[in-house]
Coordinates of C-alpha atoms in Angstrom, one line a residue:
M1 CA 88.3 60.7 105.3
C2 CA 86.0 63.6 105.2
A3 CA 88.3 66.3 106.7
V4 CA 91.1 64.6 104.7
L5 CA 88.6 65.6 101.5
A6 CA 87.7 68.6 102.9
S7 CA 91.3 69.6 103.5
A8 CA 92.4 68.9 100.2
V9 CA 89.8 70.9 98.7
V10 CA 90.3 74.1 100.7
R11 CA 94.1 73.4 99.9
A12 CA 93.5 73.2 96.2
T13 CA 91.2 76.4 96.1
L14 CA 91.6 78.7 99.1
V15 CA 94.8 78.5 101.1
D16 CA 97.8 76.1 100.9
V17 CA 101.1 75.7 103.3
Y18 CA 104.4 75.9 101.6
Y19 CA 107.7 74.7 103.1
I20 CA 110.6 77.1 102.6
P21 CA 113.4 74.7 101.5
S22 CA 116.3 77.5 101.1
G23 CA 117.8 80.6 102.1
S24 CA 117.0 82.4 98.9
M25 CA 114.7 84.5 100.5
E26 CA 116.3 85.5 103.5
P27 CA 116.1 87.7 106.0
L28 CA 112.3 87.4 105.3
L29 CA 111.8 83.7 105.1
R30 CA 114.1 81.1 106.6
T31 CA 114.7 77.5 105.8
G32 CA 112.3 75.7 107.4
D33 CA 109.6 78.1 107.7
R34 CA 105.9 77.0 107.0
V35 CA 103.9 80.0 104.8
L36 CA 100.5 80.1 104.5
V37 CA 100.0 80.7 100.8
S38 CA 96.4 82.4 99.6
R39 CA 95.1 81.2 96.4
T40 CA 92.7 83.7 96.0
D41 CA 94.4 86.9 96.6
Y42 CA 95.9 87.5 93.4
R43 CA 92.4 86.9 91.8
S44 CA 90.8 89.8 93.2
E45 CA 93.8 92.1 93.0
P46 CA 96.6 92.2 90.6
I47 CA 100.2 91.2 91.3
R48 CA 102.3 94.6 92.4
R49 CA 106.0 95.1 92.1
G50 CA 107.3 93.8 95.2
D51 CA 104.9 91.3 95.7
L52 CA 105.8 87.8 97.1
V53 CA 104.4 85.3 94.6
V54 CA 104.4 81.1 95.3
F55 CA 104.4 80.0 91.7
D56 CA 104.7 76.5 89.7
G57 CA 108.1 76.5 88.1
R58 CA 107.7 73.7 85.8
G59 CA 108.5 74.9 82.3
S60 CA 110.6 77.8 83.6
F61 CA 112.9 77.6 86.6
A62 CA 112.3 73.8 86.3
P63 CA 111.7 70.6 83.6
F64 CA 108.1 70.0 83.1
R65 CA 108.8 66.2 84.0
S66 CA 110.9 65.2 87.1
G67 CA 112.5 62.0 85.6
N68 CA 111.7 60.5 88.9
P69 CA 110.0 56.9 89.2
P70 CA 106.0 57.5 89.9
F71 CA 106.4 56.3 93.2
V72 CA 109.1 58.5 94.1
D73 CA 107.6 61.9 93.0
A74 CA 104.2 60.1 95.1
V75 CA 106.4 60.1 98.1
L76 CA 107.9 63.7 97.6
G77 CA 104.3 64.8 96.7
L78 CA 103.1 63.7 100.4
G79 CA 105.7 65.0 102.0
Q80 CA 105.2 68.6 100.4
W81 CA 101.6 68.2 101.0
L82 CA 101.9 67.6 104.8
G83 CA 104.0 70.7 104.7
V84 CA 107.5 68.6 106.0
A85 CA 109.3 69.1 102.8
G86 CA 109.8 71.3 99.9
S87 CA 109.1 70.8 96.3
G88 CA 111.2 70.8 93.5
T89 CA 109.2 72.6 91.1
V90 CA 107.3 75.2 93.6
Y91 CA 109.2 78.5 94.4
V92 CA 108.7 81.9 96.3
K93 CA 110.4 84.7 94.7
R94 CA 109.4 88.2 94.8
A95 CA 108.0 90.1 91.8
I96 CA 110.5 92.8 90.2
G97 CA 109.1 93.1 86.7
L98 CA 105.9 93.0 85.4
P99 CA 104.6 92.6 81.8
G100 CA 106.0 95.5 79.5
D101 CA 108.7 96.4 82.1
T102 CA 112.3 96.6 81.4
V103 CA 114.4 95.5 84.5
A104 CA 118.3 96.3 84.5
C105 CA 121.4 96.0 86.6
C106 CA 122.7 98.7 87.1
A107 CA 122.3 102.5 88.2
P108 CA 125.4 104.2 88.8
D109 CA 124.6 103.9 92.9
G110 CA 124.4 99.8 92.3
R111 CA 120.3 99.7 92.4
L112 CA 118.2 98.0 89.8
T113 CA 116.5 99.7 87.2
V114 CA 113.0 99.2 86.2
N115 CA 111.9 101.3 83.1
G116 CA 115.1 103.3 83.5
A117 CA 114.0 104.4 87.4
P118 CA 116.3 103.1 90.2
V119 CA 114.3 101.5 92.8
T120 CA 114.7 100.9 96.4
E121 CA 114.8 97.2 98.2
D122 CA 115.0 97.4 101.8
Y123 CA 114.1 93.7 101.9
V124 CA 117.6 92.5 100.2
F125 CA 119.6 90.5 102.4
P126 CA 122.2 92.6 104.3
G127 CA 125.8 93.2 103.1
D128 CA 124.2 91.6 99.1
A129 CA 124.1 93.9 96.0
P130 CA 121.0 94.0 94.2
S131 CA 122.5 92.1 91.6
G132 CA 126.0 90.5 91.3
M133 CA 125.5 90.1 87.6
K134 CA 124.6 93.0 85.1
F135 CA 121.6 92.1 82.9
I136 CA 118.6 94.0 80.9
A137 CA 115.6 92.2 80.4
E138 CA 112.3 93.1 79.0
V139 CA 109.2 91.2 80.4
P140 CA 106.8 90.4 78.0
A141 CA 103.2 90.4 78.2
G142 CA 101.8 87.5 80.6
R143 CA 104.9 87.0 82.4
L144 CA 107.1 88.3 85.4
W145 CA 110.7 89.3 86.2
L146 CA 111.2 87.1 89.7
M147 CA 114.3 87.2 92.2
G148 CA 115.0 86.1 95.5
D149 CA 115.8 88.5 98.5
H150 CA 119.3 86.6 99.3
R151 CA 120.7 87.9 95.9
S152 CA 123.9 86.2 96.2
K153 CA 122.0 82.9 97.2
S154 CA 119.1 83.2 95.0
A155 CA 118.6 81.1 91.3
D156 CA 116.1 83.1 89.7
S157 CA 115.2 85.0 86.5
R158 CA 118.5 85.9 86.1
S159 CA 119.8 82.7 86.1
L160 CA 117.6 81.6 82.9
L161 CA 118.1 84.8 80.8
G162 CA 119.5 82.3 77.9
A163 CA 117.0 79.9 78.6
P164 CA 113.6 79.4 76.6
G165 CA 111.5 82.3 78.0
G166 CA 114.3 84.1 79.4
G167 CA 113.7 83.4 82.9
M168 CA 110.6 85.0 82.7
V169 CA 107.6 83.0 84.8
P170 CA 104.1 82.8 82.8
I171 CA 101.3 84.7 85.6
D172 CA 99.1 81.8 85.1
R173 CA 101.6 79.8 86.8
V174 CA 101.4 81.8 89.9
I175 CA 99.9 79.4 92.8
G176 CA 99.6 82.3 95.3
R177 CA 100.7 84.8 97.7
P178 CA 102.7 84.0 101.2
V179 CA 99.9 85.7 103.8
G180 CA 102.0 84.5 106.5
I181 CA 104.5 82.5 108.4
I182 CA 102.5 79.8 110.6
W183 CA 105.8 77.4 112.0
P184 CA 107.9 77.7 113.7
L185 CA 105.6 79.3 116.4
E186 CA 108.2 81.8 117.4
R187 CA 108.5 83.0 113.9
S188 CA 104.7 83.2 113.1
T189 CA 103.6 86.6 111.7
P190 CA 101.5 88.2 108.8
L191 CA 103.4 88.9 105.4
A192 CA 102.2 92.2 104.5
R193 CA 102.4 93.2 100.8
T194 CA 105.7 95.5 100.2
A195 CA 106.0 98.0 97.3
L196 CA 108.8 98.5 94.9
G197 CA 109.7 101.6 95.5
G198 CA 110.6 104.3 92.9
T199 CA 109.2 102.4 90.2
A200 CA 107.9 104.0 86.7
G201 CA 105.0 102.8 84.3
T202 CA 102.4 100.3 84.9
D203 CA 102.1 99.0 88.4
E204 CA 99.9 96.0 88.0
G205 CA 100.4 92.8 86.5
R206 CA 97.2 91.0 84.8

C-alpha cells in the first residue's frame, strides 16, 4: 500500500507515464508507445517553439465532462494510470505558436510561418505537407498553438479554429514534457527538445 501511495505521489508531482493512443505524432511517437513525462521541466524553463507538451485538453480539445457513467471513467482512469490505455482528454502535441505569435499557412514554399517568417520542421511526417488547410491564427496571452507531427492525421489547433478559444490551449493546462520513450524496450530513447527553425519574435511561453 505504501509503495502504491508513493508511486501516486511521484506521478502526481514529478514524473508520469503517458500511453500514445494514436499516430498523430508519427514518426517520433507511435501508437502504443509509453513515454515518460516530466512534470517539472516547464516549471524551471519556459516552453519554447518546437517543444513537445503533454496537456489536459478539457475545455479546449475535449469537453470538461466526458458524459460517461462514473464507474466507466474510473475504469478508464485506472487503465491510463497503469499505462495500458490512452486518455480521451490528455494529449501530446508540439508547440508551434507561443503567446503573442501569429501562425499562418502557408509561405509561397509551402512552409508554415510564425510572425511572418517561414519555419523549418524536420520532424513532420515524411510526405505530409506542413498543413493541408490554410489558416492564420493570433495566439493570445497565456495560450499555445499546438500541432501534431503527422499533420494529415492530427486533430489539433487547426481543427478548433471556429470553436471557443480558437484552438488555443491554456499554458496552465500543460502537464509536462515527454522526456523519453520507455516502452516498447526496442524503442526506448530519450526525447530531446527540438527548436523550431527560422522563427522570429519572443521565444518563450510563460
